[in-house]
Coordinates of C-alpha atoms in Angstrom, one line a residue:
M1 CA 2.8 -14.9 41.8
S2 CA 0.3 -12.3 40.5
I3 CA 0.6 -9.1 38.6
S4 CA -1.9 -6.3 38.2
K5 CA -3.0 -4.8 34.9
R6 CA -1.4 -1.4 35.9
Q7 CA 1.9 -3.1 36.4
V8 CA 1.7 -4.7 33.0
V9 CA 1.0 -1.2 31.5
R10 CA 4.0 0.2 33.3
I11 CA 6.3 -2.5 32.0
L12 CA 5.1 -2.0 28.4
T13 CA 5.3 1.8 28.5
G14 CA 8.3 2.4 30.8
K15 CA 10.9 2.6 28.0
I16 CA 8.6 2.9 25.0
D17 CA 10.8 5.6 23.4
V18 CA 13.4 2.9 22.7
F19 CA 10.9 0.8 20.8
V20 CA 9.5 3.9 18.9
A21 CA 13.0 4.8 17.8
E22 CA 13.7 1.3 16.6
A23 CA 10.4 1.1 14.7
K24 CA 11.3 4.3 12.8
Q25 CA 14.7 2.8 12.0
V26 CA 13.1 -0.4 10.8
L27 CA 10.8 1.5 8.5
T28 CA 13.6 3.7 7.1
A29 CA 15.9 0.7 6.5
G30 CA 13.0 -1.4 5.2
L31 CA 11.9 1.1 2.6
A32 CA 15.5 1.8 1.5
S33 CA 16.0 -1.9 0.5
A34 CA 12.5 -3.0 -0.4
G35 CA 11.5 -4.0 -3.9
W36 CA 7.8 -3.8 -2.7
V37 CA 5.8 -3.1 0.3
S38 CA 2.2 -4.0 1.2
V39 CA 0.1 -1.4 3.0
D40 CA -3.2 -1.7 4.7
D41 CA -5.1 0.0 7.5
T42 CA -7.8 -0.9 10.0
G43 CA -9.8 0.8 12.7
A44 CA -8.1 1.3 16.1
R45 CA -10.2 2.8 18.8
H46 CA -8.4 4.5 21.7
G47 CA -9.8 6.6 24.6
A48 CA -13.3 6.4 23.1
V49 CA -12.0 8.1 19.9
N50 CA -11.8 6.3 16.6
G51 CA -8.3 6.0 15.1
V52 CA -6.6 4.2 12.2
C53 CA -3.7 1.7 12.5
T54 CA -1.6 1.6 9.3
Q55 CA 0.6 -1.4 8.4
I56 CA 3.6 -1.0 6.1
G57 CA 5.9 -3.9 5.4
N58 CA 6.8 -6.9 3.3
D59 CA 8.5 -10.3 3.9
R60 CA 11.4 -8.7 5.8
F61 CA 9.9 -6.1 8.1
A62 CA 6.6 -4.7 9.4
V63 CA 5.7 -1.4 11.0
F64 CA 2.3 -0.5 12.6
T65 CA 1.4 3.1 13.4
T66 CA -1.8 4.4 14.9
T67 CA -3.0 7.9 13.9
K68 CA -6.2 9.8 13.7
S69 CA -6.5 9.9 10.0
K70 CA -6.4 7.5 7.0
S71 CA -5.8 10.2 4.4
R72 CA -3.1 10.3 1.7
L73 CA -1.5 13.2 3.6
N74 CA -1.2 11.0 6.7
F75 CA 0.2 8.0 4.6
L76 CA 2.9 10.3 3.0
Q77 CA 3.9 11.5 6.5
L78 CA 4.2 7.9 7.7
L79 CA 6.5 7.0 4.8
H80 CA 8.9 9.6 6.0
G81 CA 9.5 7.5 9.1
G82 CA 8.9 10.1 11.7
S83 CA 11.0 12.8 10.2
A84 CA 8.8 14.3 7.5
R85 CA 10.4 16.9 5.2
W86 CA 8.4 19.2 2.8
V87 CA 10.4 19.8 -0.4
L88 CA 9.5 21.9 -3.4
N89 CA 11.1 20.4 -6.5
A90 CA 10.2 19.0 -9.9
A91 CA 8.4 16.0 -8.3
S92 CA 6.3 18.2 -6.1
R93 CA 5.3 20.4 -9.0
A94 CA 4.3 17.4 -11.1
Y95 CA 2.2 16.0 -8.2
M96 CA 0.4 19.2 -7.6
L97 CA -0.5 19.7 -11.3
E98 CA -1.6 16.1 -11.6
R99 CA -3.9 16.5 -8.6
G100 CA -5.5 19.5 -10.1
L101 CA -3.8 22.4 -8.3
P102 CA -4.0 25.5 -10.6
V103 CA -0.9 26.2 -12.6
I104 CA -0.8 29.8 -11.2
T105 CA -0.8 28.5 -7.6
T106 CA 1.7 25.8 -8.3
D107 CA 4.1 28.3 -9.9
L108 CA 3.6 30.8 -7.1
L109 CA 4.5 28.2 -4.5
H110 CA 7.7 27.1 -6.3
A111 CA 8.8 30.6 -7.5
G112 CA 12.4 31.2 -6.4
R113 CA 12.4 28.3 -4.0
E114 CA 13.0 25.3 -6.3
P115 CA 14.5 23.2 -4.9
S116 CA 14.0 24.0 -1.3
G117 CA 12.9 22.1 1.9
F118 CA 11.0 22.8 5.1
E119 CA 12.0 20.8 8.1
D120 CA 8.8 21.1 10.1
A121 CA 5.0 21.5 9.5
A122 CA 4.9 24.9 11.1
S123 CA 7.3 26.5 8.6
W124 CA 5.6 24.7 5.7
D125 CA 2.1 25.9 6.8
A126 CA 3.5 29.4 7.2
H127 CA 4.7 29.3 3.6
L128 CA 1.3 28.2 2.3
L129 CA -0.5 30.9 4.4
A130 CA 1.9 33.5 3.1
H131 CA 0.7 32.6 -0.4
G132 CA -3.0 32.8 0.4
L133 CA -3.8 29.1 0.9
E134 CA -5.8 28.2 4.0
P135 CA -7.0 24.7 5.2
K136 CA -10.5 23.8 4.1
D137 CA -12.6 20.7 4.3
G138 CA -12.6 18.2 1.3
P139 CA -10.2 16.0 -0.6
L140 CA -9.6 18.7 -3.2
D141 CA -8.5 21.3 -0.7
P142 CA -5.6 23.2 -2.3
F143 CA -3.8 23.5 1.0
R144 CA -3.9 19.7 1.4
I145 CA -2.9 19.0 -2.2
A146 CA 0.1 21.3 -1.9
S147 CA 1.1 19.6 1.4
E148 CA 0.9 16.2 -0.2
G149 CA 3.0 17.4 -3.2
A150 CA 5.7 18.8 -0.9
L151 CA 5.8 15.5 1.1
W152 CA 6.0 13.6 -2.1
G153 CA 8.9 15.9 -3.2
G154 CA 10.6 15.0 0.1
L155 CA 10.3 11.3 -0.5
T156 CA 11.6 11.7 -4.1
E157 CA 14.6 13.8 -3.0
A158 CA 15.5 11.1 -0.4
K159 CA 14.9 8.3 -3.0
T160 CA 12.8 6.5 -0.4
L161 CA 10.6 4.7 -2.9
D162 CA 13.0 4.4 -5.8
G163 CA 12.2 1.1 -7.4
T164 CA 9.7 0.2 -4.7
V165 CA 6.2 -0.9 -5.6
I166 CA 3.3 -0.2 -3.2
L167 CA 0.8 -3.1 -3.0
S168 CA -2.6 -2.2 -1.7
D169 CA -6.3 -3.1 -1.8
G170 CA -6.8 -0.2 -4.2
A171 CA -7.7 2.5 -1.5
G172 CA -7.1 5.9 -3.0
Q173 CA -4.7 7.1 -0.2
F174 CA -2.2 4.3 -1.1
A175 CA -2.2 4.9 -4.9
I176 CA 1.0 6.9 -5.1
G177 CA 4.3 6.2 -7.0
E178 CA 4.5 2.8 -8.6
H179 CA 1.4 1.1 -7.4
A180 CA 0.0 -2.4 -7.7
R181 CA -3.4 -3.9 -6.8
C182 CA -3.9 -7.0 -4.7
W183 CA -5.7 -9.9 -6.4
V184 CA -7.2 -11.2 -3.2
H185 CA -9.1 -7.9 -2.7
M186 CA -10.1 -8.0 -6.3
E187 CA -11.5 -11.5 -6.1
R188 CA -13.2 -10.6 -2.8
Q189 CA -15.4 -8.1 -4.6
I190 CA -16.6 -10.9 -6.9
H191 CA -17.1 -13.2 -3.9
A192 CA -19.3 -10.6 -2.2
L193 CA -21.7 -10.2 -5.1
D194 CA -25.2 -11.5 -4.4
S195 CA -26.4 -14.0 -7.0
F196 CA -30.1 -14.9 -7.1
T197 CA -30.4 -17.3 -10.0
E198 CA -28.6 -20.4 -11.0
P199 CA -27.1 -18.8 -14.2
Q200 CA -25.7 -16.0 -12.0
R201 CA -24.2 -18.4 -9.5
R202 CA -22.6 -20.4 -12.4
A203 CA -21.2 -17.2 -13.9
K204 CA -19.8 -16.0 -10.6
A205 CA -18.2 -19.4 -9.8
L206 CA -16.7 -19.7 -13.3
T207 CA -15.2 -16.2 -13.1
Q208 CA -13.7 -17.0 -9.7
S209 CA -12.2 -20.3 -10.8
R210 CA -10.6 -18.6 -13.9
I211 CA -9.1 -15.9 -11.7
W212 CA -7.4 -18.4 -9.4
W213 CA -6.4 -20.6 -12.3
L214 CA -4.6 -17.6 -13.8
Y215 CA -3.2 -16.7 -10.4
N216 CA -1.6 -20.2 -10.0
D217 CA -0.2 -20.1 -13.6
I218 CA 1.5 -16.8 -12.8
K219 CA 3.1 -18.4 -9.8
A220 CA 4.3 -21.2 -12.0
W221 CA 5.6 -18.6 -14.6
C222 CA 7.8 -17.1 -11.8
L223 CA 9.9 -20.3 -11.8
D224 CA 10.8 -19.7 -15.5
P225 CA 9.7 -16.2 -16.5
T226 CA 9.8 -15.4 -20.2
P227 CA 8.4 -12.4 -22.1
R228 CA 6.4 -14.6 -24.4
R229 CA 4.7 -16.4 -21.6
A230 CA 4.1 -13.1 -19.8
R231 CA 2.2 -11.8 -22.9
E232 CA 0.1 -15.0 -22.9
L233 CA -0.8 -14.5 -19.3
A234 CA -1.7 -10.9 -19.9
R235 CA -4.1 -11.9 -22.7
R236 CA -5.8 -14.4 -20.4
F237 CA -6.4 -11.7 -17.9
D238 CA -7.9 -9.5 -20.6
R239 CA -10.2 -12.4 -21.7
I240 CA -11.4 -12.9 -18.1
V241 CA -12.2 -9.2 -17.3
G242 CA -13.6 -8.8 -20.8
M243 CA -16.2 -11.6 -20.5
K244 CA -19.9 -10.9 -20.9
T245 CA -21.7 -13.2 -18.5
R246 CA -25.2 -11.7 -18.7
F247 CA -24.9 -11.1 -14.9
V248 CA -25.1 -7.3 -15.1
T249 CA -23.5 -6.6 -11.7
L250 CA -20.6 -9.0 -12.4
D251 CA -20.1 -7.5 -15.8
R252 CA -19.9 -4.0 -14.4
L253 CA -17.4 -5.1 -11.7
L254 CA -15.2 -6.8 -14.4
A255 CA -15.3 -3.6 -16.4
R256 CA -14.0 -1.6 -13.4
I257 CA -11.2 -4.2 -12.8
R258 CA -10.3 -3.9 -16.5
T259 CA -9.7 -0.1 -16.2
D260 CA -7.0 -0.8 -13.6
R261 CA -5.3 -3.5 -15.7
Q262 CA -1.7 -2.2 -15.3
S263 CA -1.9 -2.3 -11.5
F264 CA -3.1 -5.9 -11.4
L265 CA -0.5 -7.1 -13.9
K266 CA 2.5 -5.3 -12.4
I267 CA 4.0 -8.6 -11.5
L268 CA 4.5 -9.4 -15.2
Q269 CA 6.4 -6.2 -15.7
R270 CA 8.5 -6.2 -12.6
Y271 CA 9.6 -9.9 -12.3
P272 CA 13.1 -10.7 -13.7
Q273 CA 12.6 -12.5 -17.0
R274 CA 14.9 -15.1 -18.6
G275 CA 16.6 -13.5 -21.5
D276 CA 15.9 -10.0 -20.3
P277 CA 19.0 -8.9 -18.3
A278 CA 17.8 -5.3 -18.1
Q279 CA 15.1 -6.4 -15.6
D280 CA 15.5 -5.9 -11.9
Q281 CA 17.2 -9.0 -10.6
R282 CA 15.6 -9.0 -7.2
R283 CA 13.3 -11.8 -6.3
N284 CA 10.6 -10.9 -3.8
P285 CA 8.6 -13.8 -2.2
Q286 CA 5.0 -13.7 -1.5
R287 CA 3.9 -12.6 1.9
P288 CA 0.9 -13.4 4.0
G289 CA -1.9 -10.8 4.3
P290 CA -1.3 -8.0 6.9
C291 CA -2.3 -8.7 10.5
R292 CA -5.2 -6.7 11.7
P293 CA -4.7 -5.4 15.2
R294 CA -7.4 -6.1 17.8
H295 CA -9.9 -3.4 18.6
H296 CA -10.0 -2.6 22.3
A297 CA -9.9 0.4 24.5
Q298 CA -6.6 1.5 26.1
H299 CA -6.2 3.3 29.4
D300 CA -3.0 5.0 28.6
E301 CA -1.9 6.7 25.3
D302 CA 1.6 5.3 25.7
L303 CA 0.1 1.8 25.8
Q304 CA -1.5 2.4 22.4
Q305 CA 1.9 3.3 21.1
A306 CA 3.5 0.3 22.8
R307 CA 0.9 -2.0 21.1
C308 CA 1.9 -0.8 17.7
Q309 CA 5.6 -1.0 18.3
L310 CA 5.6 -4.5 19.8
L311 CA 3.2 -5.7 17.1
G312 CA 5.6 -4.5 14.5
L313 CA 8.6 -6.0 16.3
S314 CA 6.8 -9.4 16.5
R315 CA 6.5 -9.4 12.7
Q316 CA 10.3 -9.0 12.1
P317 CA 12.0 -12.1 10.7
P318 CA 14.5 -14.1 12.8
R319 CA 18.0 -12.7 13.2
H320 CA 19.6 -14.9 10.5
P321 CA 19.9 -14.7 6.7
W322 CA 16.5 -14.7 5.1
Q323 CA 15.7 -17.8 3.0
Q324 CA 13.7 -16.5 0.1
D325 CA 11.3 -18.6 -1.9
P326 CA 11.9 -17.7 -5.6
T327 CA 8.7 -19.4 -6.7
A328 CA 6.3 -16.9 -5.2
P329 CA 5.2 -13.8 -7.2
V330 CA 6.1 -10.5 -5.7
L331 CA 2.8 -8.6 -6.0
L332 CA 0.1 -11.2 -5.6
A333 CA -0.9 -11.3 -1.9
A334 CA -1.5 -14.7 -0.3
R335 CA -5.0 -15.8 0.6

């Protein structure tokens, strides 16, 4: 028995709408119950045009979506799960001001409409155009910042990310809401440094060993978390990133890591600690790193969508109660 490539394509894409709808439901339900989600993106070429496949998920669900952009605007739209809503409220106002939109423009957009929502991009764009904002190139485009703020307002109104930490490699488009940085990507920067002398190689190896030693101690701390031990672990992190190794490139990298200290130590703040009942009681196990979809050309746009949906479905857990591992930290991605 033989089957042609075109027949396989027809099988995969014949009822793709069902899989697309299920993937949107999985994302909505997953975000509603998630204490954390990891996000990453990778190139996805289709029809001789470069695209981006974005992964959103954790130990319980995974969704893969291919789009033409890897901007923050695109990521915010993906978090809406296919039904984006632009909302002007206190959260959108705060976002716009934080991103540098002039106070006059922000007040003008919100005047007499707070809170209010727009159900589609066309009506939202018309609102911006009516107030003198037009799309321009560049990350600081007021049109883009206002759109990002309204999408963030929609997520806040729907409480999509309430209590949810976004774990990423530190890419700017993912740094929204409560954000944490991945230790694997942090150590990878040190691993990639070129060392040319024996003292530089020793300094690099010592730094890497101290990072993973601390990493393993944090995993052990999760078995019996206490505030006192958390403070000790935080001080050890400060000593590591505050070292002066005489390897100038390494010292500069450690200084950059030190500036994002809170994101790397989010686990010590979020994990439920013995003797601290006010902490969130959810235990979130460690997850493996996100899969990277293969890069190959597709002959049908529906096949590209089918690839993402089936890849996401393949990452769903079995249909039985999830057995969690309480020993693994929530926000330190696995090697």
